[in-house]
Amino acid sequence: MEPNSYANSRITRIASHLNPPNLKMNEHGGSSLTNVHCRAKGGSPGFKVAILGAAGGIGQPLSMLMKINPLVSVLHLYDVVNTPGVTSDISHMDTSAVVRGFLGQNQLEDALTGMDLVIIPAGVPRKPGMTRDDLFNINAGIVKTLCEAIAKQCPKAIVNLISNPVNSTVPIAAEVFKRAGTYDPKRLLGVTMLDVVRANTFVAEVMGLDPRDVDVPVVGGHAGITILPLLSQVKPPSSFTPKEIEYLTDRIQNGGTEVVEAKAGAGSATLSMAYAAVKFADACLRALKGEADIVQCAYVDSQVTELPFFASKVRLGRNGVEEFLPLGPLSDYERASLEKAKKELATSVEKGVSFIRK
């Protein structure tokens, strides 16, 4: 290859990473993107990951942390605004994942082509005084649109859904995939990891331990009283007074509100959510790679209770959820709390299903 030709080739490749609108458009309005254009010389072997909502409060730190993950070879960042700037910024990080940005609805399908894992933090954030249900009408439509594109472009991808209210958006995604004929319940996972992260942190404070040494199962759902930390199953084993159980359960259930109020209108729990999302995504990628015994809590199409969707411990594998772990023995307090959680969770699930079926 002549020196000038080589230089031009490198410039074109770099430009395609940072400014996908300059890609050659085909007759259907899509780009002529091929796999070779997604890889840089020396790029690491690994998985292709798309983040939908990459320019938002959760999306930006999430994108940065996924760029660091050695299991990611290609990172696609999609949003309806500001993606070029976020992509340019993150692409300067000296890690091996190749970053490409996609801006606007007409590039959504290109962003999803061939992805192994899709992470969805897209949607509006909570503001003071808002419940997760207040977010429903806006975020439900966003999730529907994104999942329709996933069904078309990467139906075999593992989907990590963060957009709130998760108790309803996961059933929405399931209904969209069913309509498209691509639904695989093992591959759709609502991310409740932030509840587990909070539980580990708050329980560690009470126990006087490092949070990294604590494991608290959190089951049910991802809003208010549907969030049920199983404090009777904490590892390392510990006993709590009734007052401590009340305090910990309430704080774990209302951790999101705590952050929203502390930020006083300036945002919601974006940074801790990004951390939790990356922790869960990493578990999914390690399972895709073939690592054994990856167990995490997630909100999924479930067989653990009579409810169609429920958050509990699942074993992850190459195809997503491989096994549902039983709830295990519950305390009297947890059994009573579970019944209350089920009632609210059933309403949230039906709300999501009805949004698509109406």
Short mmCIF file of C-alpha atoms in Angstrom, two decimals:
data_model
loop_
_atom_site.label_atom_id
_atom_site.label_comp_id
_atom_site.label_asym_id
_atom_site.label_seq_id
_atom_site.Cartn_x
_atom_site.Cartn_y
_atom_site.Cartn_z
CA MET A 1 0.00 0.00 0.00
CA GLU A 2 1.32 3.44 -0.92
CA PRO A 3 2.09 5.79 2.05
CA ASN A 4 -0.64 8.29 1.09
CA SER A 5 -3.18 5.55 0.56
CA TYR A 6 -2.30 4.02 3.94
CA ALA A 7 -2.65 7.39 5.67
CA ASN A 8 -5.99 8.04 4.00
CA SER A 9 -7.21 4.61 5.03
CA ARG A 10 -6.32 5.29 8.67
CA ILE A 11 -8.00 8.70 8.61
CA THR A 12 -11.16 7.20 7.10
CA ARG A 13 -11.23 4.46 9.72
CA ILE A 14 -10.83 6.93 12.61
CA ALA A 15 -13.48 9.23 11.16
CA SER A 16 -15.92 6.33 10.86
CA HIS A 17 -15.56 5.61 14.57
CA LEU A 18 -16.18 9.19 15.62
CA ASN A 19 -18.67 10.40 13.05
CA PRO A 20 -20.97 7.67 11.75
CA PRO A 21 -23.23 10.18 9.94
CA ASN A 22 -20.41 10.40 7.37
CA LEU A 23 -20.80 6.73 6.55
CA LYS A 24 -22.00 5.99 3.05
CA MET A 25 -25.77 5.59 3.16
CA ASN A 26 -27.50 2.83 1.22
CA GLU A 27 -30.77 3.14 -0.67
CA HIS A 28 -32.77 2.28 2.46
CA GLY A 29 -31.24 5.06 4.51
CA GLY A 30 -28.87 2.77 6.44
CA SER A 31 -25.10 2.73 6.39
CA SER A 32 -22.88 0.37 4.46
CA LEU A 33 -21.18 -0.64 7.70
CA THR A 34 -19.43 -4.01 7.62
CA ASN A 35 -17.67 -5.90 10.38
CA VAL A 36 -14.20 -4.83 9.24
CA HIS A 37 -15.10 -1.18 9.81
CA CYS A 38 -15.83 -1.93 13.45
CA ARG A 39 -12.37 -3.19 14.27
CA ALA A 40 -9.05 -1.44 14.60
CA LYS A 41 -5.69 -3.08 14.12
CA GLY A 42 -4.74 -4.65 17.43
CA GLY A 43 -8.33 -4.58 18.73
CA SER A 44 -8.97 -7.20 21.39
CA PRO A 45 -10.96 -10.36 20.80
CA GLY A 46 -14.15 -10.17 22.78
CA PHE A 47 -17.79 -9.21 22.60
CA LYS A 48 -19.71 -6.52 20.79
CA VAL A 49 -21.72 -4.34 23.17
CA ALA A 50 -24.25 -1.61 22.43
CA ILE A 51 -25.39 1.01 24.93
CA LEU A 52 -28.72 2.63 24.08
CA GLY A 53 -28.99 5.96 25.84
CA ALA A 54 -25.21 6.41 25.99
CA ALA A 55 -25.24 10.21 26.29
CA GLY A 56 -27.45 10.35 29.38
CA GLY A 57 -26.68 10.60 33.06
CA ILE A 58 -26.30 6.84 33.44
CA GLY A 59 -25.14 6.25 29.88
CA GLN A 60 -21.99 8.35 29.99
CA PRO A 61 -20.32 6.79 33.06
CA LEU A 62 -21.64 3.39 31.94
CA SER A 63 -20.01 3.85 28.53
CA MET A 64 -16.73 4.91 30.11
CA LEU A 65 -16.66 1.89 32.42
CA MET A 66 -17.55 -0.53 29.61
CA LYS A 67 -14.68 0.91 27.54
CA ILE A 68 -12.38 -0.32 30.32
CA ASN A 69 -13.77 -3.87 30.32
CA PRO A 70 -11.25 -6.23 28.65
CA LEU A 71 -14.07 -8.52 27.46
CA VAL A 72 -15.45 -5.78 25.20
CA SER A 73 -13.94 -5.58 21.72
CA VAL A 74 -16.48 -3.25 20.07
CA LEU A 75 -18.55 -0.66 21.91
CA HIS A 76 -21.46 1.02 20.10
CA LEU A 77 -22.86 4.16 21.71
CA TYR A 78 -26.35 5.23 20.65
CA ASP A 79 -28.53 8.15 21.67
CA VAL A 80 -30.85 10.71 20.13
CA VAL A 81 -28.59 13.62 21.16
CA ASN A 82 -24.93 14.32 21.96
CA THR A 83 -23.50 10.97 20.90
CA PRO A 84 -20.65 12.38 18.76
CA GLY A 85 -19.16 14.25 21.71
CA VAL A 86 -19.45 11.33 24.12
CA THR A 87 -17.99 8.98 21.52
CA SER A 88 -15.06 11.27 20.77
CA ASP A 89 -14.30 11.70 24.45
CA ILE A 90 -14.45 8.01 25.37
CA SER A 91 -12.62 6.89 22.23
CA HIS A 92 -9.48 8.65 23.50
CA MET A 93 -9.16 6.18 26.38
CA ASP A 94 -6.19 3.87 25.80
CA THR A 95 -8.05 0.58 26.17
CA SER A 96 -8.55 -1.95 23.40
CA ALA A 97 -12.30 -1.69 22.76
CA VAL A 98 -13.15 0.12 19.53
CA VAL A 99 -15.80 2.81 20.09
CA ARG A 100 -18.33 4.00 17.52
CA GLY A 101 -21.13 6.49 17.95
CA PHE A 102 -24.62 6.50 16.45
CA LEU A 103 -26.93 9.48 16.50
CA GLY A 104 -30.69 9.52 16.01
CA GLN A 105 -33.41 7.10 15.04
CA ASN A 106 -32.12 6.53 11.49
CA GLN A 107 -28.88 5.04 12.89
CA LEU A 108 -30.45 2.86 15.60
CA GLU A 109 -30.44 -0.31 13.50
CA ASP A 110 -26.80 0.17 12.50
CA ALA A 111 -25.90 0.58 16.18
CA LEU A 112 -27.44 -2.82 16.94
CA THR A 113 -26.20 -4.92 14.02
CA GLY A 114 -24.39 -8.01 15.26
CA MET A 115 -24.33 -7.11 18.96
CA ASP A 116 -23.77 -9.77 21.64
CA LEU A 117 -24.98 -7.64 24.56
CA VAL A 118 -27.31 -4.65 24.55
CA ILE A 119 -27.55 -2.42 27.62
CA ILE A 120 -30.50 -0.02 27.81
CA PRO A 121 -30.30 2.94 30.23
CA ALA A 122 -32.35 5.15 27.85
CA GLY A 123 -35.22 7.25 29.17
CA VAL A 124 -35.96 10.21 31.40
CA PRO A 125 -34.55 10.23 34.95
CA ARG A 126 -36.47 10.57 38.18
CA LYS A 127 -36.89 14.02 39.65
CA PRO A 128 -37.88 15.08 43.18
CA GLY A 129 -41.42 13.98 43.93
CA MET A 130 -41.54 11.51 41.03
CA THR A 131 -42.24 7.83 41.48
CA ARG A 132 -41.09 5.20 39.01
CA ASP A 133 -44.66 5.00 37.76
CA ASP A 134 -44.51 8.69 36.85
CA LEU A 135 -41.83 7.75 34.35
CA PHE A 136 -43.95 5.09 32.72
CA ASN A 137 -45.67 6.87 29.86
CA ILE A 138 -42.42 8.34 28.49
CA ASN A 139 -40.05 5.47 29.09
CA ALA A 140 -42.48 2.77 27.99
CA GLY A 141 -42.57 4.22 24.47
CA ILE A 142 -38.79 4.54 24.36
CA VAL A 143 -38.25 0.92 25.42
CA LYS A 144 -40.81 -0.28 22.86
CA THR A 145 -39.01 1.48 20.01
CA LEU A 146 -35.57 0.24 21.05
CA CYS A 147 -36.70 -3.35 21.50
CA GLU A 148 -38.36 -3.40 18.08
CA ALA A 149 -34.97 -2.57 16.60
CA ILE A 150 -33.22 -5.20 18.74
CA ALA A 151 -35.68 -7.84 17.53
CA LYS A 152 -34.79 -6.95 13.95
CA GLN A 153 -31.01 -6.47 14.15
CA CYS A 154 -29.69 -8.67 16.97
CA PRO A 155 -32.45 -11.01 18.19
CA LYS A 156 -29.93 -13.36 19.84
CA ALA A 157 -28.28 -10.64 21.95
CA ILE A 158 -28.44 -10.65 25.72
CA VAL A 159 -30.49 -7.61 26.75
CA ASN A 160 -29.81 -5.80 30.04
CA LEU A 161 -32.73 -3.45 30.67
CA ILE A 162 -32.18 -0.54 33.08
CA SER A 163 -34.88 1.92 31.97
CA ASN A 164 -37.38 2.53 34.75
CA PRO A 165 -39.87 1.41 35.85
CA VAL A 166 -38.09 -1.93 35.36
CA ASN A 167 -41.05 -3.81 36.89
CA SER A 168 -43.05 -2.72 33.82
CA THR A 169 -40.45 -2.14 31.10
CA VAL A 170 -39.19 -5.73 31.15
CA PRO A 171 -42.72 -7.06 30.45
CA ILE A 172 -42.98 -4.44 27.68
CA ALA A 173 -39.75 -5.71 26.11
CA ALA A 174 -40.99 -9.30 26.39
CA GLU A 175 -44.24 -8.44 24.60
CA VAL A 176 -42.37 -6.63 21.82
CA PHE A 177 -40.10 -9.64 21.28
CA LYS A 178 -43.09 -12.01 21.33
CA ARG A 179 -44.79 -9.98 18.61
CA ALA A 180 -41.62 -10.13 16.54
CA GLY A 181 -41.31 -13.89 17.07
CA THR A 182 -37.86 -13.54 18.65
CA TYR A 183 -38.63 -13.81 22.37
CA ASP A 184 -36.17 -15.88 24.37
CA PRO A 185 -36.88 -15.36 28.08
CA LYS A 186 -33.36 -16.47 28.98
CA ARG A 187 -31.87 -13.48 27.15
CA LEU A 188 -33.95 -10.64 28.66
CA LEU A 189 -32.77 -9.46 32.06
CA GLY A 190 -33.98 -6.50 34.09
CA VAL A 191 -31.04 -5.00 35.96
CA THR A 192 -31.72 -4.89 39.71
CA MET A 193 -28.05 -4.97 40.62
CA LEU A 194 -28.20 -1.49 42.18
CA ASP A 195 -30.50 -2.88 44.89
CA VAL A 196 -27.90 -5.56 45.63
CA VAL A 197 -25.05 -3.02 45.60
CA ARG A 198 -26.92 -0.79 48.03
CA ALA A 199 -27.84 -3.72 50.24
CA ASN A 200 -24.22 -4.88 50.40
CA THR A 201 -23.06 -1.35 51.24
CA PHE A 202 -25.67 -0.55 53.89
CA VAL A 203 -25.44 -3.96 55.55
CA ALA A 204 -21.63 -3.74 55.59
CA GLU A 205 -21.90 -0.40 57.41
CA VAL A 206 -24.03 -2.01 60.14
CA MET A 207 -21.80 -5.10 60.35
CA GLY A 208 -18.55 -3.12 60.25
CA LEU A 209 -17.27 -5.02 57.21
CA ASP A 210 -15.90 -4.25 53.77
CA PRO A 211 -18.89 -4.21 51.35
CA ARG A 212 -16.90 -6.41 48.97
CA ASP A 213 -17.06 -9.17 51.56
CA VAL A 214 -20.85 -8.98 51.95
CA ASP A 215 -23.50 -10.64 49.80
CA VAL A 216 -27.19 -9.80 50.27
CA PRO A 217 -29.75 -11.43 47.97
CA VAL A 218 -32.42 -8.94 46.88
CA VAL A 219 -35.58 -10.39 45.35
CA GLY A 220 -38.98 -9.21 44.12
CA GLY A 221 -38.77 -6.18 41.87
CA HIS A 222 -37.03 -2.85 41.45
CA ALA A 223 -39.29 -0.24 43.06
CA GLY A 224 -40.31 0.58 46.62
CA ILE A 225 -41.79 -2.29 48.59
CA THR A 226 -41.21 -4.72 45.72
CA ILE A 227 -37.50 -4.54 46.62
CA LEU A 228 -37.00 -7.24 49.25
CA PRO A 229 -33.52 -7.75 50.73
CA LEU A 230 -33.23 -11.19 52.28
CA LEU A 231 -31.29 -10.18 55.37
CA SER A 232 -31.75 -13.65 56.86
CA GLN A 233 -29.50 -14.97 54.07
CA VAL A 234 -26.67 -12.44 54.34
CA LYS A 235 -23.16 -13.76 53.81
CA PRO A 236 -21.23 -13.84 56.04
CA PRO A 237 -24.09 -15.04 58.27
CA SER A 238 -25.28 -12.43 60.76
CA SER A 239 -28.29 -11.70 62.89
CA PHE A 240 -30.00 -8.32 63.06
CA THR A 241 -32.31 -6.79 65.61
CA PRO A 242 -35.89 -6.00 64.46
CA LYS A 243 -34.96 -2.31 64.49
CA GLU A 244 -31.94 -2.96 62.26
CA ILE A 245 -34.05 -5.03 59.85
CA GLU A 246 -36.60 -2.22 59.57
CA TYR A 247 -33.88 0.39 59.05
CA LEU A 248 -31.94 -1.61 56.47
CA THR A 249 -34.99 -2.72 54.51
CA ASP A 250 -36.39 0.80 54.35
CA ARG A 251 -33.07 2.34 53.30
CA ILE A 252 -32.48 -0.28 50.60
CA GLN A 253 -36.01 0.17 49.26
CA ASN A 254 -35.72 3.94 49.22
CA GLY A 255 -32.08 4.32 48.18
CA GLY A 256 -33.08 5.91 44.88
CA THR A 257 -35.24 8.50 46.60
CA GLU A 258 -32.38 9.26 48.99
CA VAL A 259 -30.15 10.18 46.05
CA VAL A 260 -32.84 12.12 44.17
CA GLU A 261 -33.52 14.25 47.23
CA ALA A 262 -29.82 14.75 47.97
CA LYS A 263 -29.23 15.97 44.41
CA ALA A 264 -32.11 18.43 44.87
CA GLY A 265 -33.33 18.40 41.31
CA ALA A 266 -29.91 17.96 39.73
CA GLY A 267 -30.39 14.29 38.85
CA SER A 268 -30.98 10.79 40.12
CA ALA A 269 -28.77 7.83 41.03
CA THR A 270 -26.73 7.86 37.85
CA LEU A 271 -23.22 7.05 39.04
CA SER A 272 -24.05 4.17 41.38
CA MET A 273 -26.47 2.84 38.73
CA ALA A 274 -23.74 2.93 36.10
CA TYR A 275 -21.41 1.06 38.45
CA ALA A 276 -24.08 -1.56 39.19
CA ALA A 277 -24.96 -1.92 35.50
CA VAL A 278 -21.32 -2.52 34.58
CA LYS A 279 -20.96 -5.05 37.37
CA PHE A 280 -23.97 -6.94 36.02
CA ALA A 281 -22.89 -6.59 32.38
CA ASP A 282 -19.47 -7.97 33.28
CA ALA A 283 -21.16 -11.01 34.85
CA CYS A 284 -23.13 -11.53 31.62
CA LEU A 285 -19.99 -11.25 29.50
CA ARG A 286 -18.06 -13.67 31.69
CA ALA A 287 -20.95 -16.12 31.38
CA LEU A 288 -21.01 -15.64 27.58
CA LYS A 289 -17.31 -16.44 27.56
CA GLY A 290 -18.01 -19.72 29.32
CA GLU A 291 -17.02 -18.94 32.90
CA ALA A 292 -18.89 -21.26 35.25
CA ASP A 293 -21.01 -20.55 38.32
CA ILE A 294 -21.94 -16.94 37.60
CA VAL A 295 -24.85 -16.19 39.94
CA GLN A 296 -26.55 -12.79 40.13
CA CYS A 297 -29.92 -11.37 41.06
CA ALA A 298 -31.99 -10.17 38.08
CA TYR A 299 -35.60 -9.40 37.18
CA VAL A 300 -36.60 -12.03 34.65
CA ASP A 301 -39.37 -14.14 33.16
CA SER A 302 -39.47 -16.34 36.21
CA GLN A 303 -40.49 -19.74 37.53
CA VAL A 304 -39.72 -18.97 41.16
CA THR A 305 -43.19 -17.66 42.13
CA GLU A 306 -46.61 -17.57 40.52
CA LEU A 307 -45.78 -14.14 39.07
CA PRO A 308 -44.66 -14.04 35.40
CA PHE A 309 -41.71 -11.76 36.23
CA PHE A 310 -39.70 -11.76 39.43
CA ALA A 311 -36.22 -10.79 40.61
CA SER A 312 -34.19 -13.53 42.24
CA LYS A 313 -30.86 -15.29 41.99
CA VAL A 314 -30.18 -16.85 38.60
CA ARG A 315 -27.24 -18.75 37.19
CA LEU A 316 -25.95 -17.20 33.97
CA GLY A 317 -24.45 -19.05 31.02
CA ARG A 318 -23.69 -18.72 27.32
CA ASN A 319 -27.39 -18.34 26.49
CA GLY A 320 -28.37 -16.04 29.35
CA VAL A 321 -30.30 -17.47 32.29
CA GLU A 322 -29.45 -21.14 32.75
CA GLU A 323 -31.01 -21.84 36.12
CA PHE A 324 -33.35 -20.26 38.65
CA LEU A 325 -32.10 -20.64 42.20
CA PRO A 326 -34.77 -21.17 44.88
CA LEU A 327 -35.62 -18.34 47.26
CA GLY A 328 -34.45 -20.42 50.21
CA PRO A 329 -35.78 -20.18 53.76
CA LEU A 330 -37.39 -16.83 54.61
CA SER A 331 -37.93 -15.19 57.98
CA ASP A 332 -41.46 -14.31 59.11
CA TYR A 333 -40.74 -10.67 58.29
CA GLU A 334 -39.56 -11.58 54.78
CA ARG A 335 -42.56 -13.82 54.09
CA ALA A 336 -44.97 -11.05 55.07
CA SER A 337 -43.01 -8.50 53.01
CA LEU A 338 -42.96 -10.84 50.02
CA GLU A 339 -46.77 -11.06 49.95
CA LYS A 340 -47.02 -7.26 49.94
CA ALA A 341 -44.39 -7.06 47.20
CA LYS A 342 -46.22 -9.59 45.02
CA LYS A 343 -49.43 -7.54 44.99
CA GLU A 344 -47.71 -4.39 43.78
CA LEU A 345 -45.47 -6.29 41.39
CA ALA A 346 -48.44 -8.01 39.74
CA THR A 347 -49.98 -4.60 39.02
CA SER A 348 -46.74 -3.29 37.51
CA VAL A 349 -46.33 -6.35 35.28
CA GLU A 350 -49.89 -6.04 34.00
CA LYS A 351 -49.34 -2.36 33.30
CA GLY A 352 -46.41 -3.19 31.05
CA VAL A 353 -48.18 -6.02 29.23
CA SER A 354 -51.28 -3.88 28.68
CA PHE A 355 -49.19 -1.07 27.18
CA ILE A 356 -48.29 -3.31 24.23
CA ARG A 357 -51.53 -5.28 23.96
CA LYS A 358 -53.90 -2.32 24.11
#
